[in-house]
Phi, psi and omega in degrees: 000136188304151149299305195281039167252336180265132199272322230218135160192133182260171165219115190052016195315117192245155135224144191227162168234178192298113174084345207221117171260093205277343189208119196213063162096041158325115163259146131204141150239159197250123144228184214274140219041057181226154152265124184238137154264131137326036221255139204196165152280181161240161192109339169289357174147342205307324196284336191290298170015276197281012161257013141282324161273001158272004177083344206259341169204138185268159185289162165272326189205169157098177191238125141223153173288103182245127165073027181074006190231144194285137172222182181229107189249133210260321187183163210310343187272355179276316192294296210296317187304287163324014166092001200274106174267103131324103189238119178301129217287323189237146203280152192261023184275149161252118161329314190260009187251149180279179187304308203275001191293311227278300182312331176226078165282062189106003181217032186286075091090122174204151174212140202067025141119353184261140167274150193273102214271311198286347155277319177295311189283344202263301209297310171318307203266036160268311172331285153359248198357289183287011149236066191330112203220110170253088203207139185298153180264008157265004191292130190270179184316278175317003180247354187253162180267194207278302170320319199263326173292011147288306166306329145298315143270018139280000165284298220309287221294307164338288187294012166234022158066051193259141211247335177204139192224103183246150189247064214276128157062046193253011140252035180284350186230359171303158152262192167322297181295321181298318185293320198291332157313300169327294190303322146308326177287305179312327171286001181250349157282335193279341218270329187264009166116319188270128210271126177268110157305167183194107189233137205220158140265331196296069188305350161291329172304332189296306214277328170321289173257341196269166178225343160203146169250172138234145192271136164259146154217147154080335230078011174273126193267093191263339172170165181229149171194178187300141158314348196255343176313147171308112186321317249253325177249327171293314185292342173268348199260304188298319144353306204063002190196135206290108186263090180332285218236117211264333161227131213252025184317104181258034175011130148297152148262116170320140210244227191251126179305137179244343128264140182223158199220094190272099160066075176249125138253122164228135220274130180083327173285252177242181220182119162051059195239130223215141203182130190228152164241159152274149204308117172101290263245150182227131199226098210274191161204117195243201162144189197281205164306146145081356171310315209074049198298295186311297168318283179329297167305311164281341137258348142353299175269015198049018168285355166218126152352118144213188218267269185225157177123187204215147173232163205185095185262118155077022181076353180270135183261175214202117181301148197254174202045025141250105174323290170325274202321304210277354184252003177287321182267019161077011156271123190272142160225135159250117172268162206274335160286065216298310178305328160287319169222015177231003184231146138271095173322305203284357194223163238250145169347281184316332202250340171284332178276341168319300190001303195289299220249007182320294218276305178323317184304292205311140130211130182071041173093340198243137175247126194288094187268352178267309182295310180267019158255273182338346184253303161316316134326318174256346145285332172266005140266335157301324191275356200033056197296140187250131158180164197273033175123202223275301234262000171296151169313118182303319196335313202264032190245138168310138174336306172301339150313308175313305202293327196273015184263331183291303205285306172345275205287013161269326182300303186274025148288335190087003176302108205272001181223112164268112161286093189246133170249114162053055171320308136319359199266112169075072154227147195286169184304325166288333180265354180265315177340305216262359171246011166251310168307325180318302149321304169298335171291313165338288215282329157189111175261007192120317148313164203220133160227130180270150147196138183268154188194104197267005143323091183303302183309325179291316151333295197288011224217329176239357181223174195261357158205118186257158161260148157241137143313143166191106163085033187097329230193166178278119158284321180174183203213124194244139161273209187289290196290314184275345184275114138282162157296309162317323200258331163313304214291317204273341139315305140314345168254029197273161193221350169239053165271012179145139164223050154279352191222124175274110185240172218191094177249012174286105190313184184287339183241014161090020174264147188223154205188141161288116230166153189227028168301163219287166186101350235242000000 
């Protein structure tokens, strides 16, 4: 390799926050026209990395290179000036603004001191174009779907002539097809020169697209190696340790059913949809887009309305539309928007694992705060939440982290019926390891878990019956021993189960997929 092949090159790169050595003596270099995979658990480093290089946090110690000369980047406007573009797992977009408002956003292009909205937009749908999107450029934000709000930063990132391009997680919310759409813009950036960071759990994807990964642990550069390397070796290199068994499914022996699900309907949503789990069980639920996978689970747990039919724990029914009711009678959800609706960001380990168990703490106005940090102690030691104690902020703890604080405060609820929606999504392979032993501890203790999943193999790979959806209503029922992908996928797709129901199993670009965007 050349010098003048190298776009991008870090060195020794260190940072620490309060308690935490988040990056410790980092190497990596890019050079131009590669894919570099990024690859780590999380919590191993990937994000601080990459906010560093974006401006968003300075090194403490170590250099980086652009173009073979040491530079310093202070803030978002340096990294751009430098050719760097940063596209985020949650999209850097405003909603209420149009594609092209959103794509030259502080650069908007003007004449005679007025902006020239009829250049910005001619300019927008030529960017559109070349990473092909078919979507207007006047069109707001808040109307397009996940797929095309990918495709929108990467234009974004485009107009700013960018030269190096990191992609932390842009297929955690795709379906198949939308990713193999992804994977084409990149090989034709890649193919112009330009060097791509690229951060996946998704290890099928490294050899699919990538030309070298390097690995994080700990805050550590643990090895660099070809993209064609064996998953079996990037999971012991991310890891440190060889993970025999990819879903650790230990079956309980099943008990007496403690949810049953009677006739749930809600008109136009799902229909007549009727189901029990059992004590020790795990009850995968699987299906396409628009299934109503999602609907359901949330009314289960009275967060949403429904029409008719009955929910019922432990044989005691549990008034619908009510939260209060459903966590009286010990059902838990963890939702697949774990940042939006299973978490407070803004507020501290200790105070997210509370949540549940707050009203319960009180008494006469005063809340027993010694008695719930002991108690919050001892879930975020079981669960083995990595973090520089009880009072850091959830915000700054890795996804994977997050995730096991959202399932905690279920735990220390007592919670005999767990719903998990898309339990797993953008978590790396060792922390989804450490929340299917979670699961196996659940049940059994006893507990009863649902849990969705657009994940197949997890489904097929964790649970001990599945249903499958399609089109509103239970398609069928599988066991363990009868669930395949062929025999799910062919479920899901069934069309003569009820045409009472208006359904939509498409993505935003008219595609169907097994896939969990919201809705699903």
């Amino acid at each position: 390799m050349s010098n003048q092949d190298e776009l991008l090159r870090i060195e020794g790169i260190r940072k620490s926050f309060p308690g935490v050595v988040a990056l410790d003596g980092v190497d990596f270099e890019l050079r131009r026209g590669e894919v570099h995979v990024l690859l780590g658990e999380n919590g191993a480093g990937k994000s601080t990395l990459i906010k560093m290089l974006s401006g968003a946090y300075r090194p403490d110690a170590g250099r980086v290179l652009v173009d073979g000369e040491e530079t310093r980047i202070h803030g978002a406007q340096d990294s751009e000036r430098l050719g760097i573009a940063t596209i985020y797992q949650e999209f850097n977009l405003v909603p209420d603004l149009t594609v092209a408002e959103n794509i030259f956003l502080g650069r908007q292009p003007r004449r005679y001191g007025m902006i020239d909205r009829k250049r910005m937009e001619a300019d927008a749908a030529e960017l559109l174009e070349r990473v092909g999107v078919n979507v207007s450029p006047r069109v707001r934000v808040r109307e397009l779907g996940i797929a095309r709000l990918q495709m929108v930063e990467i234009a974004k990132a485009l107009s700013l002539n960018a030269r190096v391009l990191i992609m932390d997680e842009p297929t955690a919310v795709l379906t198949s097809e939308e990713v193999e759409k992804l994977f084409a813009i990149v090989r034709s950036l890649r193919e112009d020169g330009v060097g791509i960071v690229f951060i996946t759990h998704h290890l099928e994807e490294i050899a699919a697209l990538g030309d070298r990964v390097t690995v994080l642990r700990d805050g550590k550069s643990v090895g660099q190696v070809p993209a064609d390397t064996p998953e079996d070796e990037l999971v012991r290199l991310m890891v440190g340790r060889s993970i025999e068994q990819q879903y650790p499914r230990e079956a309980a022996e099943a008990g007496a059913a403690l949810l049953k699900v009677e006739g749930l309907t809600r008109d136009g949503v799902f229909h007549d949809v009727s189901f029990e789990v059992r004590a020790g069980e795990v009850v995968g639920i699987a299906g396409l887009v628009g299934a109503g996978r999602t609907e359901v689970a949330r009314a289960v747990f009275g967060a949403d309305p429904y029409d008719r039919g009955s929910v019922s724990v432990a044989g005691a029914a549990v008034r619908g539309s009510d939260v209060g009711a459903a966590m009286s009678a010990g059902i838990g959800l963890v939702p697949e928007d774990r940042k939006g609706q299973g978490l407070v960001l803004d507020a501290s380990v200790e105070e997210n694992l509370g949540l549940v168990t707050l009203r319960a703490a009180t008494r006469g106005g005063l809340v027993d705060l010694k008695g719930q940090r002991a108690a919050a102690a001892k879930v975020a030691e079981q669960l083995g939440v990595r973090m520089a104690g009880l009072g850091q902020q959830v915000r700054t703890l890795s996804g994977g982290n997050q995730q096991k604080v959202v399932i905690g405060k279920w735990l220390l609820a007592n919670t005999r019926v767990l719903i998990l929606d898309e339990p797993t999504r953008g978590i790396d392979v060792g922390a989804k390891v450490e929340i299917y032993q979670l699961v196996n501890e659940l049940t059994a203790a006893g507990a009863a878990v649902l849990m969705i999943s657009s994940d197949l193999p997890e489904v097929l790979g964790m649970s001990d019956r599945v249903l499958v959806m399609a089109q509103g209503r239970i398609a069928g029922e599988l066991t363990a021993a009868e669930a395949t992908q062929d025999s799910v996928m062919a479920l899901a797709v069934s069309t003569n189960i009820g045409t009472d129901i208006s359904t939509d199993i498409s993505t935003d670009n008219g595609t169907t997929a097994v896939e969990g965007s919201r809705g699903h």
